Amino acid sequence: PLRLLIVGCGGIATAWLEPLSLRTDVVIVGLADLDQQRARERRDAFAAQAEIGSDPAMMIDTLKPDVVIDLTIPEAHAEIACMALGRGCHVLAEKPMAASMAEARRIREASQASGRIHAVMQNRRYLPGIRRVRQMLDAQAIGPLAEIHADFFLGAHFGGFRDAMPHVLLLDMAIHTVDQARFLGDLVPVAVNAVEWNPPGSWYERDASAMLVVECAGGIRFTYRGSWCAEGRGTSWQADWRLIGRSGQLRWDGDNEISATIIDPNEQGLSRQPRSIEPAPELNLALTSHAGCIDDMLSAIRAGRQPPTHGGDNIHSLAIIHAAIASANAGGARVAIADM
């Protein structure tokens, strides 16, 4: 079995440890956290034989893990990843890949230099709904793709580091949505215009609402509207989607509801009457969300291939976010992805 060292035992650790503890092809050899009590609690719940400690580098040298799983705060990702890659470990990390583009480039270079895999958790790619939508787009059920629009509105009361985190919606949450959009449309981002703000009554210290327009190759546009201060009727955590093709439109609620309509190209008149088409059939994925992404990443390590969410790919999702932040800081000015 692959030997795993978990670094960071905060709230997100459960989402990783639950599926990992059910696998027979891995063994959790260590749990590292500055808070030893927290590490001890995770060990008692999921990995009774694991060592606990507070120094990840020392634990790597002692325990010789094959894989380091980085569940630390975003500001620590580059330090942990580069240290672990430099010691010969593969690294699987929570999103975002890094807190800045410079740090993401450092990680990518360290992965290339070490010959080890660095991959990022993008669990939204591993849900039945998004796979069904992708099937329909691949089959051009609504014709060639022209636009993708996503709405994300929830009232999220986390407490902790997010309450003071700069660009909290964009960096901590919208990374999921832009990665979903890239996955759905095979988007190649070119430039971003964005604004962000902190709405009246916000319980966050920094901007918790945002809008952005992503210009992509081929003239496709992706738009995002979101807020983490939207109390009441909310969207799915996977956002609410409208995808527009040259022949019709597809609506996806982010969960299991998918509907699509197309028009008859031979019909004339100002407004052509659409007709409904059947969505892709229900999918029964063996492993979903974190478990699905973890399985794909571990399978890639065993096979010696790059997983779909490897850092070299995921850096393009992160570039959209940091271009959006740069645009918002410049009053909504157009920011080229190449400049990231």
Short mmCIF file of C-alpha atoms in Angstrom, two decimals, residues 19 56 58 105 183 221 282:
data_model
loop_
_atom_site.label_atom_id
_atom_site.label_comp_id
_atom_site.label_asym_id
_atom_site.label_seq_id
_atom_site.Cartn_x
_atom_site.Cartn_y
_atom_site.Cartn_z
CA PRO A 19 -12.72 7.74 2.04
CA PRO A 56 6.10 17.69 8.46
CA MET A 58 10.91 15.65 10.14
CA ARG A 105 4.61 28.36 -10.47
CA PHE A 183 -14.06 21.02 -17.35
CA ARG A 221 -17.57 33.62 -22.75
CA GLU A 282 -28.72 9.07 -14.76
#
